[in-house]
Amino acid sequence: MVEKEAVVGPEAGLHARPAANFVKKAKQFDSEIKVVKGGREANAKSTLKIMTLGAKKDDRILIRAEGEDAEAAVDALVELISAEE
Amino acid sequence: MGAPLKLTGVAASEGVAVGPAFVHAPRELRPERESIPKGTVEEEIGRFRGAVEAVVRTLTQTAEEMRASGSGSEAEIFEAHAEMAEDPELHSEVEERVGDLTSPEAAVLAVGEEFAALFAEADDEYLAARADDVRDVSSQIAAELMGGRAAGLAALEEPCVVLARNLAPSDTARIPRGVALGFVVAEGSRTSHVSIMARSMGIPAVVGVGTALEGAFGANVVAVDGTEGYAVADPDEATVTAFEERRKGAAAEATALEEYKGIEARTGDGRRIEVSANIGSAGEADGAISWGAEGVGLFRTEFLFMERPELPTEEEQYAAYRGVAEAFGNRPVIVRTLDVGGDKDLPGVSQPEEENPFLGWRGIRMCLDVPELFKPQLRAILRAARHGNLKVMFPMVVEVGEVRAAKALLDECRGELEGEGTPFGEVEVGVMVETPAAAICAASLAPEVSFFSVGTNDLVQYTLAADRGNERLTRLQSADHPAVLALIERTCEAARAAGIWVGVCGEAAGEPAMIPKLIAMGVTELSMSAPSIPRAKKIISET
């Protein structure tokens, strides 16, 4: 299992287009990927779940992955979500 | 039938209509069965998956139709809905409940409602609006599971004016074509889904009339004025007559324009002006031809590059360009090479954060710096050129060196293709004149190319230093400004001296007041959004 912390970069937080981009990226990996915020966990490949986390700009989130490409998945998603837009 | 009742709202989609009222008051969708017998779980899960597939198929098809008719933003709504329908968490929640012997229709409605409730309670306008989207999607799946979707709006046969508290995109999309004469909606603004859809379907609409709408639910006849933004329930005879006359007038104009669709436009003194379409994807070619496009003056290629994990391959680009080239036969299709900047993500290209993406690393600047991005596009265009009459044009040019460098790369691609024995065709090269620099230096650019195409939207933005998206600057978003006109004139003079032609491919090309001015300066090709073509041809004929 690989996990890393990230700070949400986009102004809109983790919904609307940033959420869609995030999920799209997550779906490129085979690993099971979770986003954890404030003790709540969401499947990174589900836009519905990701949006209900209500992660806002500057919130700290944890990205956790399990599987063959876990390392690459976590790195890619941390980079994506930390970017400001 | 009561006394006339006037409802005032937002003018959401222009035009007038009078017709019998149909009140869309959706009954809450109830599951036919709450539970299922033991031993049928597998079968019911299979039915659920089948229903999801059917709904996704319909949504995707609607999205494609919207895109083909040039309505990209509406297409995105349906694409987002399709994605919701496929959401893995929605599926696992539903399938778990079906495993516990809940019927799939009851399960999907319940799960959809739970997500919607989560969204609705969030203190966030965007999320709250998504609640309706989730409900819309889960009811579509439930309706599909229960076998009939042809109820309510989908079953309408007689033309009518639709009254509703709100209309979801799926509601509007499933009304049979030609049946809805107009919409009167309690909620919404000019940018709501229903307004956007109404405009793209050419149906008059008034939205945001509020609770007053309920007073009209008993009306027999409703008159809608989507231009002024009001509706009249049970209008008196004089109102009906007045609306009918206006509707006939508008219809007559459309019919009168009909005869211009197919013509080759010439001015009064016999000058031939080519009227072409701007398209943003390969799927729009047929629609453009049906509006009377004599070619494509601007084929934006960004659609191939956006919203995807990797860059498109040369093969994929070749197929897209070839499709459009073939659709237009000998008629010209001008392919604009990739024009993106820091405001849009490009897969595989690391773009720096920019304060002013419109003044940043974009268009030809980026393409020249990243040949691995640019060359596959040029190769694909050259290869597709065998199948029609393709031309290529470069965006964001500010100096002659850029044109020479781009042409050198084009030569390099020709050499490679020749060496590989890959067949290709010839393309004329042009420059998009959209920066003041290109217009001012037009005389030095002209000998390098076969044509100029003036991109008025950006030329206006850069010349008047006015952001095209800034609503407070609308008065500065017109090409009808002496500075912009002077730059276009200068471009035309340089072209005349070098013996090349000039087209215009911005909004101005389709504006009735601008067309005579552009022609007077020597422009011989006008390229615009396809529905504006018949009117432009008429104006040219009268010039």
PDB file of N, CA, C and O in Angstrom, chain A residues 20-82:
ATOM      1  N   ALA A  20     -13.658  15.932 -11.971  1.00  0.00           N
ATOM      2  CA  ALA A  20     -13.765  15.103 -13.170  1.00  0.00           C
ATOM      3  C   ALA A  20     -12.378  14.719 -13.678  1.00  0.00           C
ATOM      4  O   ALA A  20     -12.116  13.568 -14.024  1.00  0.00           O
ATOM      5  N   ASN A  21     -11.464  15.706 -13.686  1.00  0.00           N
ATOM      6  CA  ASN A  21     -10.094  15.418 -14.137  1.00  0.00           C
ATOM      7  C   ASN A  21      -9.409  14.415 -13.208  1.00  0.00           C
ATOM      8  O   ASN A  21      -8.687  13.530 -13.656  1.00  0.00           O
ATOM      9  N   PHE A  22      -9.662  14.588 -11.906  1.00  0.00           N
ATOM     10  CA  PHE A  22      -9.048  13.718 -10.917  1.00  0.00           C
ATOM     11  C   PHE A  22      -9.512  12.266 -11.123  1.00  0.00           C
ATOM     12  O   PHE A  22      -8.716  11.333 -11.168  1.00  0.00           O
ATOM     13  N   VAL A  23     -10.820  12.098 -11.297  1.00  0.00           N
ATOM     14  CA  VAL A  23     -11.369  10.757 -11.474  1.00  0.00           C
ATOM     15  C   VAL A  23     -10.874  10.147 -12.784  1.00  0.00           C
ATOM     16  O   VAL A  23     -10.529   8.974 -12.848  1.00  0.00           O
ATOM     17  N   LYS A  24     -10.813  10.987 -13.803  1.00  0.00           N
ATOM     18  CA  LYS A  24     -10.340  10.500 -15.101  1.00  0.00           C
ATOM     19  C   LYS A  24      -8.913   9.962 -14.965  1.00  0.00           C
ATOM     20  O   LYS A  24      -8.581   8.902 -15.470  1.00  0.00           O
ATOM     21  N   LYS A  25      -8.089  10.717 -14.252  1.00  0.00           N
ATOM     22  CA  LYS A  25      -6.709  10.286 -14.039  1.00  0.00           C
ATOM     23  C   LYS A  25      -6.693   8.989 -13.231  1.00  0.00           C
ATOM     24  O   LYS A  25      -5.985   8.039 -13.574  1.00  0.00           O
ATOM     25  N   ALA A  26      -7.496   8.924 -12.168  1.00  0.00           N
ATOM     26  CA  ALA A  26      -7.505   7.738 -11.306  1.00  0.00           C
ATOM     27  C   ALA A  26      -7.877   6.487 -12.102  1.00  0.00           C
ATOM     28  O   ALA A  26      -7.329   5.408 -11.884  1.00  0.00           O
ATOM     29  N   LYS A  27      -8.796   6.664 -13.045  1.00  0.00           N
ATOM     30  CA  LYS A  27      -9.255   5.505 -13.817  1.00  0.00           C
ATOM     31  C   LYS A  27      -8.178   4.935 -14.731  1.00  0.00           C
ATOM     32  O   LYS A  27      -8.328   3.843 -15.256  1.00  0.00           O
ATOM     33  N   GLN A  28      -7.100   5.718 -14.927  1.00  0.00           N
ATOM     34  CA  GLN A  28      -6.026   5.198 -15.785  1.00  0.00           C
ATOM     35  C   GLN A  28      -5.195   4.136 -15.071  1.00  0.00           C
ATOM     36  O   GLN A  28      -4.377   3.481 -15.686  1.00  0.00           O
ATOM     37  N   PHE A  29      -5.384   4.008 -13.758  1.00  0.00           N
ATOM     38  CA  PHE A  29      -4.575   3.053 -13.008  1.00  0.00           C
ATOM     39  C   PHE A  29      -5.420   1.860 -12.597  1.00  0.00           C
ATOM     40  O   PHE A  29      -6.625   1.973 -12.372  1.00  0.00           O
ATOM     41  N   ASP A  30      -4.748   0.702 -12.501  1.00  0.00           N
ATOM     42  CA  ASP A  30      -5.452  -0.511 -12.108  1.00  0.00           C
ATOM     43  C   ASP A  30      -5.646  -0.583 -10.598  1.00  0.00           C
ATOM     44  O   ASP A  30      -6.539  -1.261 -10.117  1.00  0.00           O
ATOM     45  N   SER A  31      -4.781   0.077  -9.854  1.00  0.00           N
ATOM     46  CA  SER A  31      -4.832  -0.018  -8.399  1.00  0.00           C
ATOM     47  C   SER A  31      -6.171   0.446  -7.844  1.00  0.00           C
ATOM     48  O   SER A  31      -6.874   1.242  -8.465  1.00  0.00           O
ATOM     49  N   GLU A  32      -6.468  -0.068  -6.648  1.00  0.00           N
ATOM     50  CA  GLU A  32      -7.618   0.453  -5.924  1.00  0.00           C
ATOM     51  C   GLU A  32      -7.148   1.729  -5.243  1.00  0.00           C
ATOM     52  O   GLU A  32      -6.133   1.726  -4.536  1.00  0.00           O
ATOM     53  N   ILE A  33      -7.849   2.826  -5.465  1.00  0.00           N
ATOM     54  CA  ILE A  33      -7.368   4.112  -4.946  1.00  0.00           C
ATOM     55  C   ILE A  33      -8.449   4.761  -4.090  1.00  0.00           C
ATOM     56  O   ILE A  33      -9.619   4.788  -4.487  1.00  0.00           O
ATOM     57  N   LYS A  34      -8.036   5.257  -2.932  1.00  0.00           N
ATOM     58  CA  LYS A  34      -8.984   5.930  -2.043  1.00  0.00           C
ATOM     59  C   LYS A  34      -8.496   7.350  -1.749  1.00  0.00           C
ATOM     60  O   LYS A  34      -7.291   7.592  -1.698  1.00  0.00           O
ATOM     61  N   VAL A  35      -9.457   8.229  -1.534  1.00  0.00           N
ATOM     62  CA  VAL A  35      -9.124   9.562  -1.046  1.00  0.00           C
ATOM     63  C   VAL A  35      -9.716   9.664   0.356  1.00  0.00           C
ATOM     64  O   VAL A  35     -10.887   9.322   0.560  1.00  0.00           O
ATOM     65  N   VAL A  36      -8.895  10.095   1.317  1.00  0.00           N
ATOM     66  CA  VAL A  36      -9.377  10.181   2.684  1.00  0.00           C
ATOM     67  C   VAL A  36      -9.345  11.636   3.125  1.00  0.00           C
ATOM     68  O   VAL A  36      -8.347  12.332   2.928  1.00  0.00           O
ATOM     69  N   LYS A  37     -10.460  12.091   3.668  1.00  0.00           N
ATOM     70  CA  LYS A  37     -10.495  13.450   4.203  1.00  0.00           C
ATOM     71  C   LYS A  37     -11.298  13.438   5.493  1.00  0.00           C
ATOM     72  O   LYS A  37     -12.443  12.981   5.504  1.00  0.00           O
ATOM     73  N   GLY A  38     -10.670  13.915   6.544  1.00  0.00           N
ATOM     74  CA  GLY A  38     -11.357  14.002   7.832  1.00  0.00           C
ATOM     75  C   GLY A  38     -11.971  12.674   8.251  1.00  0.00           C
ATOM     76  O   GLY A  38     -13.109  12.631   8.711  1.00  0.00           O
ATOM     77  N   GLY A  39     -11.231  11.576   8.053  1.00  0.00           N
ATOM     78  CA  GLY A  39     -11.731  10.276   8.488  1.00  0.00           C
ATOM     79  C   GLY A  39     -12.716   9.642   7.518  1.00  0.00           C
ATOM     80  O   GLY A  39     -13.097   8.494   7.669  1.00  0.00           O
ATOM     81  N   ARG A  40     -13.151  10.410   6.487  1.00  0.00           N
ATOM     82  CA  ARG A  40     -14.046   9.816   5.491  1.00  0.00           C
ATOM     83  C   ARG A  40     -13.258   9.387   4.269  1.00  0.00           C
ATOM     84  O   ARG A  40     -12.311  10.048   3.870  1.00  0.00           O
ATOM     85  N   GLU A  41     -13.716   8.281   3.694  1.00  0.00           N
ATOM     86  CA  GLU A  41     -12.960   7.674   2.610  1.00  0.00           C
ATOM     87  C   GLU A  41     -13.809   7.631   1.351  1.00  0.00           C
ATOM     88  O   GLU A  41     -15.012   7.370   1.443  1.00  0.00           O
ATOM     89  N   ALA A  42     -13.211   7.896   0.198  1.00  0.00           N
ATOM     90  CA  ALA A  42     -13.988   7.817  -1.037  1.00  0.00           C
ATOM     91  C   ALA A  42     -13.189   7.106  -2.113  1.00  0.00           C
ATOM     92  O   ALA A  42     -11.976   7.283  -2.219  1.00  0.00           O
ATOM     93  N   ASN A  43     -13.884   6.327  -2.923  1.00  0.00           N
ATOM     94  CA  ASN A  43     -13.296   5.676  -4.088  1.00  0.00           C
ATOM     95  C   ASN A  43     -12.873   6.762  -5.087  1.00  0.00           C
ATOM     96  O   ASN A  43     -13.698   7.539  -5.549  1.00  0.00           O
ATOM     97  N   ALA A  44     -11.594   6.779  -5.421  1.00  0.00           N
ATOM     98  CA  ALA A  44     -11.078   7.838  -6.295  1.00  0.00           C
ATOM     99  C   ALA A  44     -11.601   7.714  -7.722  1.00  0.00           C
ATOM    100  O   ALA A  44     -11.443   8.619  -8.523  1.00  0.00           O
ATOM    101  N   LYS A  45     -12.227   6.583  -8.048  1.00  0.00           N
ATOM    102  CA  LYS A  45     -12.727   6.416  -9.412  1.00  0.00           C
ATOM    103  C   LYS A  45     -14.217   6.750  -9.512  1.00  0.00           C
ATOM    104  O   LYS A  45     -14.845   6.506 -10.535  1.00  0.00           O
ATOM    105  N   SER A  46     -14.783   7.272  -8.426  1.00  0.00           N
ATOM    106  CA  SER A  46     -16.198   7.624  -8.433  1.00  0.00           C
ATOM    107  C   SER A  46     -16.373   9.132  -8.243  1.00  0.00           C
ATOM    108  O   SER A  46     -16.097   9.671  -7.178  1.00  0.00           O
ATOM    109  N   THR A  47     -16.837   9.799  -9.297  1.00  0.00           N
ATOM    110  CA  THR A  47     -17.046  11.253  -9.198  1.00  0.00           C
ATOM    111  C   THR A  47     -18.070  11.570  -8.107  1.00  0.00           C
ATOM    112  O   THR A  47     -17.924  12.529  -7.361  1.00  0.00           O
ATOM    113  N   LEU A  48     -19.107  10.736  -8.015  1.00  0.00           N
ATOM    114  CA  LEU A  48     -20.157  10.990  -7.019  1.00  0.00           C
ATOM    115  C   LEU A  48     -19.570  11.008  -5.613  1.00  0.00           C
ATOM    116  O   LEU A  48     -19.849  11.899  -4.818  1.00  0.00           O
ATOM    117  N   LYS A  49     -18.734  10.001  -5.307  1.00  0.00           N
ATOM    118  CA  LYS A  49     -18.149   9.911  -3.969  1.00  0.00           C
ATOM    119  C   LYS A  49     -17.141  11.035  -3.714  1.00  0.00           C
ATOM    120  O   LYS A  49     -17.102  11.620  -2.638  1.00  0.00           O
ATOM    121  N   ILE A  50     -16.336  11.291  -4.733  1.00  0.00           N
ATOM    122  CA  ILE A  50     -15.300  12.323  -4.571  1.00  0.00           C
ATOM    123  C   ILE A  50     -15.950  13.669  -4.270  1.00  0.00           C
ATOM    124  O   ILE A  50     -15.513  14.418  -3.399  1.00  0.00           O
ATOM    125  N   MET A  51     -17.053  13.948  -4.968  1.00  0.00           N
ATOM    126  CA  MET A  51     -17.689  15.254  -4.765  1.00  0.00           C
ATOM    127  C   MET A  51     -18.305  15.354  -3.366  1.00  0.00           C
ATOM    128  O   MET A  51     -18.322  16.421  -2.769  1.00  0.00           O
ATOM    129  N   THR A  52     -18.800  14.218  -2.843  1.00  0.00           N
ATOM    130  CA  THR A  52     -19.438  14.301  -1.526  1.00  0.00           C
ATOM    131  C   THR A  52     -18.424  14.508  -0.400  1.00  0.00           C
ATOM    132  O   THR A  52     -18.801  14.823   0.718  1.00  0.00           O
ATOM    133  N   LEU A  53     -17.126  14.320  -0.703  1.00  0.00           N
ATOM    134  CA  LEU A  53     -16.119  14.607   0.330  1.00  0.00           C
ATOM    135  C   LEU A  53     -16.077  16.095   0.660  1.00  0.00           C
ATOM    136  O   LEU A  53     -15.685  16.485   1.749  1.00  0.00           O
ATOM    137  N   GLY A  54     -16.465  16.907  -0.308  1.00  0.00           N
ATOM    138  CA  GLY A  54     -16.479  18.358  -0.098  1.00  0.00           C
ATOM    139  C   GLY A  54     -15.107  18.933   0.196  1.00  0.00           C
ATOM    140  O   GLY A  54     -14.977  19.849   1.002  1.00  0.00           O
ATOM    141  N   ALA A  55     -14.064  18.392  -0.460  1.00  0.00           N
ATOM    142  CA  ALA A  55     -12.711  18.907  -0.209  1.00  0.00           C
ATOM    143  C   ALA A  55     -12.554  20.280  -0.858  1.00  0.00           C
ATOM    144  O   ALA A  55     -12.822  20.445  -2.046  1.00  0.00           O
ATOM    145  N   LYS A  56     -12.157  21.273  -0.062  1.00  0.00           N
ATOM    146  CA  LYS A  56     -12.006  22.638  -0.561  1.00  0.00           C
ATOM    147  C   LYS A  56     -10.541  22.976  -0.741  1.00  0.00           C
ATOM    148  O   LYS A  56      -9.663  22.259  -0.263  1.00  0.00           O
ATOM    149  N   LYS A  57     -10.301  24.098  -1.425  1.00  0.00           N
ATOM    150  CA  LYS A  57      -8.929  24.559  -1.630  1.00  0.00           C
ATOM    151  C   LYS A  57      -8.222  24.625  -0.274  1.00  0.00           C
ATOM    152  O   LYS A  57      -8.804  25.049   0.712  1.00  0.00           O
ATOM    153  N   ASP A  58      -6.971  24.170  -0.257  1.00  0.00           N
ATOM    154  CA  ASP A  58      -6.106  24.178   0.930  1.00  0.00           C
ATOM    155  C   ASP A  58      -6.448  23.105   1.964  1.00  0.00           C
ATOM    156  O   ASP A  58      -5.769  22.999   2.987  1.00  0.00           O
ATOM    157  N   ASP A  59      -7.499  22.294   1.725  1.00  0.00           N
ATOM    158  CA  ASP A  59      -7.749  21.164   2.625  1.00  0.00           C
ATOM    159  C   ASP A  59      -6.648  20.121   2.452  1.00  0.00           C
ATOM    160  O   ASP A  59      -6.116  19.948   1.348  1.00  0.00           O
ATOM    161  N   ARG A  60      -6.344  19.417   3.561  1.00  0.00           N
ATOM    162  CA  ARG A  60      -5.383  18.311   3.456  1.00  0.00           C
ATOM    163  C   ARG A  60      -6.147  17.023   3.191  1.00  0.00           C
ATOM    164  O   ARG A  60      -7.112  16.723   3.884  1.00  0.00           O
ATOM    165  N   ILE A  61      -5.695  16.286   2.191  1.00  0.00           N
ATOM    166  CA  ILE A  61      -6.313  14.984   1.925  1.00  0.00           C
ATOM    167  C   ILE A  61      -5.222  13.931   1.833  1.00  0.00           C
ATOM    168  O   ILE A  61      -4.037  14.254   1.659  1.00  0.00           O
ATOM    169  N   LEU A  62      -5.633  12.673   1.969  1.00  0.00           N
ATOM    170  CA  LEU A  62      -4.698  11.569   1.902  1.00  0.00           C
ATOM    171  C   LEU A  62      -5.081  10.735   0.687  1.00  0.00           C
ATOM    172  O   LEU A  62      -6.264  10.433   0.484  1.00  0.00           O
ATOM    173  N   ILE A  63      -4.091  10.393  -0.128  1.00  0.00           N
ATOM    174  CA  ILE A  63      -4.384   9.528  -1.268  1.00  0.00           C
ATOM    175  C   ILE A  63      -3.699   8.184  -1.024  1.00  0.00           C
ATOM    176  O   ILE A  63      -2.505   8.140  -0.732  1.00  0.00           O
ATOM    177  N   ARG A  64      -4.483   7.130  -1.108  1.00  0.00           N
ATOM    178  CA  ARG A  64      -3.999   5.811  -0.722  1.00  0.00           C
ATOM    179  C   ARG A  64      -4.294   4.844  -1.862  1.00  0.00           C
ATOM    180  O   ARG A  64      -5.413   4.823  -2.380  1.00  0.00           O
ATOM    181  N   ALA A  65      -3.294   4.052  -2.249  1.00  0.00           N
ATOM    182  CA  ALA A  65      -3.540   3.125  -3.346  1.00  0.00           C
ATOM    183  C   ALA A  65      -2.965   1.763  -3.032  1.00  0.00           C
ATOM    184  O   ALA A  65      -1.979   1.631  -2.311  1.00  0.00           O
ATOM    185  N   GLU A  66      -3.597   0.761  -3.586  1.00  0.00           N
ATOM    186  CA  GLU A  66      -3.145  -0.606  -3.401  1.00  0.00           C
ATOM    187  C   GLU A  66      -3.210  -1.319  -4.747  1.00  0.00           C
ATOM    188  O   GLU A  66      -4.243  -1.317  -5.404  1.00  0.00           O
ATOM    189  N   GLY A  67      -2.062  -1.890  -5.157  1.00  0.00           N
ATOM    190  CA  GLY A  67      -2.043  -2.592  -6.436  1.00  0.00           C
ATOM    191  C   GLY A  67      -0.700  -2.414  -7.111  1.00  0.00           C
ATOM    192  O   GLY A  67       0.193  -1.763  -6.575  1.00  0.00           O
ATOM    193  N   GLU A  68      -0.581  -3.010  -8.292  1.00  0.00           N
ATOM    194  CA  GLU A  68       0.686  -3.025  -9.032  1.00  0.00           C
ATOM    195  C   GLU A  68       1.237  -1.622  -9.292  1.00  0.00           C
ATOM    196  O   GLU A  68       2.417  -1.363  -9.124  1.00  0.00           O
ATOM    197  N   ASP A  69       0.332  -0.716  -9.728  1.00  0.00           N
ATOM    198  CA  ASP A  69       0.802   0.615 -10.112  1.00  0.00           C
ATOM    199  C   ASP A  69       0.479   1.667  -9.039  1.00  0.00           C
ATOM    200  O   ASP A  69       0.303   2.846  -9.344  1.00  0.00           O
ATOM    201  N   ALA A  70       0.422   1.220  -7.776  1.00  0.00           N
ATOM    202  CA  ALA A  70       0.019   2.103  -6.684  1.00  0.00           C
ATOM    203  C   ALA A  70       0.907   3.341  -6.571  1.00  0.00           C
ATOM    204  O   ALA A  70       0.424   4.461  -6.430  1.00  0.00           O
ATOM    205  N   GLU A  71       2.215   3.116  -6.649  1.00  0.00           N
ATOM    206  CA  GLU A  71       3.164   4.214  -6.483  1.00  0.00           C
ATOM    207  C   GLU A  71       2.937   5.300  -7.539  1.00  0.00           C
ATOM    208  O   GLU A  71       2.790   6.481  -7.233  1.00  0.00           O
ATOM    209  N   ALA A  72       2.866   4.850  -8.789  1.00  0.00           N
ATOM    210  CA  ALA A  72       2.673   5.789  -9.898  1.00  0.00           C
ATOM    211  C   ALA A  72       1.333   6.507  -9.752  1.00  0.00           C
ATOM    212  O   ALA A  72       1.210   7.711  -9.999  1.00  0.00           O
ATOM    213  N   ALA A  73       0.315   5.761  -9.315  1.00  0.00           N
ATOM    214  CA  ALA A  73      -1.028   6.343  -9.177  1.00  0.00           C
ATOM    215  C   ALA A  73      -1.016   7.449  -8.133  1.00  0.00           C
ATOM    216  O   ALA A  73      -1.510   8.560  -8.386  1.00  0.00           O
ATOM    217  N   VAL A  74      -0.444   7.160  -6.975  1.00  0.00           N
ATOM    218  CA  VAL A  74      -0.432   8.154  -5.908  1.00  0.00           C
ATOM    219  C   VAL A  74       0.351   9.390  -6.347  1.00  0.00           C
ATOM    220  O   VAL A  74      -0.105  10.529  -6.171  1.00  0.00           O
ATOM    221  N   ASP A  75       1.511   9.172  -6.960  1.00  0.00           N
ATOM    222  CA  ASP A  75       2.322  10.319  -7.408  1.00  0.00           C
ATOM    223  C   ASP A  75       1.557  11.182  -8.400  1.00  0.00           C
ATOM    224  O   ASP A  75       1.515  12.405  -8.288  1.00  0.00           O
ATOM    225  N   ALA A  76       0.941  10.518  -9.368  1.00  0.00           N
ATOM    226  CA  ALA A  76       0.240  11.269 -10.413  1.00  0.00           C
ATOM    227  C   ALA A  76      -0.926  12.064  -9.811  1.00  0.00           C
ATOM    228  O   ALA A  76      -1.147  13.227 -10.157  1.00  0.00           O
ATOM    229  N   LEU A  77      -1.659  11.439  -8.896  1.00  0.00           N
ATOM    230  CA  LEU A  77      -2.836  12.108  -8.340  1.00  0.00           C
ATOM    231  C   LEU A  77      -2.443  13.233  -7.381  1.00  0.00           C
ATOM    232  O   LEU A  77      -3.098  14.274  -7.350  1.00  0.00           O
ATOM    233  N   VAL A  78      -1.362  13.008  -6.614  1.00  0.00           N
ATOM    234  CA  VAL A  78      -0.899  14.068  -5.719  1.00  0.00           C
ATOM    235  C   VAL A  78      -0.477  15.285  -6.551  1.00  0.00           C
ATOM    236  O   VAL A  78      -0.851  16.422  -6.255  1.00  0.00           O
ATOM    237  N   GLU A  79       0.218  15.010  -7.632  1.00  0.00           N
ATOM    238  CA  GLU A  79       0.678  16.117  -8.484  1.00  0.00           C
ATOM    239  C   GLU A  79      -0.522  16.874  -9.072  1.00  0.00           C
ATOM    240  O   GLU A  79      -0.588  18.094  -9.058  1.00  0.00           O
ATOM    241  N   LEU A  80      -1.495  16.095  -9.545  1.00  0.00           N
ATOM    242  CA  LEU A  80      -2.665  16.695 -10.179  1.00  0.00           C
ATOM    243  C   LEU A  80      -3.453  17.573  -9.210  1.00  0.00           C
ATOM    244  O   LEU A  80      -3.826  18.693  -9.516  1.00  0.00           O
ATOM    245  N   ILE A  81      -3.667  17.062  -8.010  1.00  0.00           N
ATOM    246  CA  ILE A  81      -4.539  17.770  -7.080  1.00  0.00           C
ATOM    247  C   ILE A  81      -3.827  18.929  -6.386  1.00  0.00           C
ATOM    248  O   ILE A  81      -4.461  19.864  -5.909  1.00  0.00           O
ATOM    249  N   SER A  82      -2.485  18.872  -6.368  1.00  0.00           N
ATOM    250  CA  SER A  82      -1.755  19.965  -5.727  1.00  0.00           C
ATOM    251  C   SER A  82      -1.642  21.183  -6.645  1.00  0.00           C
ATOM    252  O   SER A  82      -1.457  22.298  -6.178  1.00  0.00           O
TER     253      SER A  82
END
